[in-house]
Amino acid sequence: MSLDRHFVTAVERSTITSQYPRTVGRNARLGSHGSGGDAEIVILRTDTGKAGWGLVAGALPAEDQVVGRSVLDLIDPATGVRDEALVGLDFALHDLVGQIEDQPVYAILGARGQRTISCYDGAIYFADLDPDDDPRGVPAVLADCAADDAAGYRAFKLKIGRGNRWMERAAGDARDIEVTRAVREAYPDHRILVDANDGYDCDGFIAYLEAVADVGLYWVEEPFLDDAADLARLRAHLSDTGSTTLIAEGESNPELDTLLKITGNGDIDVLLMDVVSFGLTSWRAVMPKVAELGAHASPHAWGLPLKTLYAAQLAAGLGRVNTVEGVPGQTVGADTSAYLWRDGELTVPDRPGFGIPLEELTGR
């Protein structure tokens, strides 16, 4: 049955709860990230008994802008939501299309990538600095790595930039170096990425790179506030030293035209716009340009384990994604078991929509 024969009868809001396996601490800019929390979801129901749901991806339209309209009037399966006013429904509509057409979202997106994608651990924060009255030091970071290694991760993204806010600059930079080297020593075969959350300046970051040159970093993420000249200087340093380390940018308040221009200059390798706040429809629109520039993508997914699954669907659908951010934990009330997790890789299920049954739907 075609999408123009399914009409939305209800738009329901709810929340879904995520739980991390431990409290996640500070990064270069922010305090403790806690042990999980609630996120808003939206559920769309049709007159034919179909339903789709997803995280809210922006401002939601008024109910009377959606109810009574056909699914085809709201979303073009080839490109995404039809109107900026509908972006909050981006994930719910893609899921609904999959449910109606009996296709996984990655197939709707084009199935240009692989269903199995490398997944790195995005939960290695500043555990060494906690608690304030008795900091546990570098062994605490290694303990978090050990827990996530036991859970199957074979790549760690280390938060760095302690000297930006939490420690005196020189001491913080020295601790970043110590942590990076300690993780490499403990895990000689694991992939290591670092994320400074803009916690350095260019000079300081190049000094950090020189101190960990033998670690073999896979990528450096948001080393300093976006600046075309500084990113060009960073690229020149990596090239001059023969490093294959990639430069990843674009998570924080991305100005897309500027990012694409810098990418075109060869000074950004991986674009990171958030999978939810940037959205599937926007990623569908920009990925051809990313490919044209010879770059890759890895949509930011931190915050919710569910976002990792969305990023994996995007990777399998659009291609140009070599790894996705893993958020350790579980989503209460959603059955994510169809996503196969094994030895650092996540496999997207061949099920309709996102393949994530929600108790609120299946229990009716």
Coordinates of N, CA and C in Angstrom, one line a residue, residues 31 46 342:
G31 N 30.7 19.9 33.3 CA 30.8 19.0 34.5 C 30.3 17.6 34.2
T46 N -1.3 5.8 12.4 CA -2.1 6.0 11.2 C -3.4 5.3 11.2
R342 N 29.4 -7.2 18.5 CA 30.4 -8.2 18.6 C 31.8 -7.7 18.3

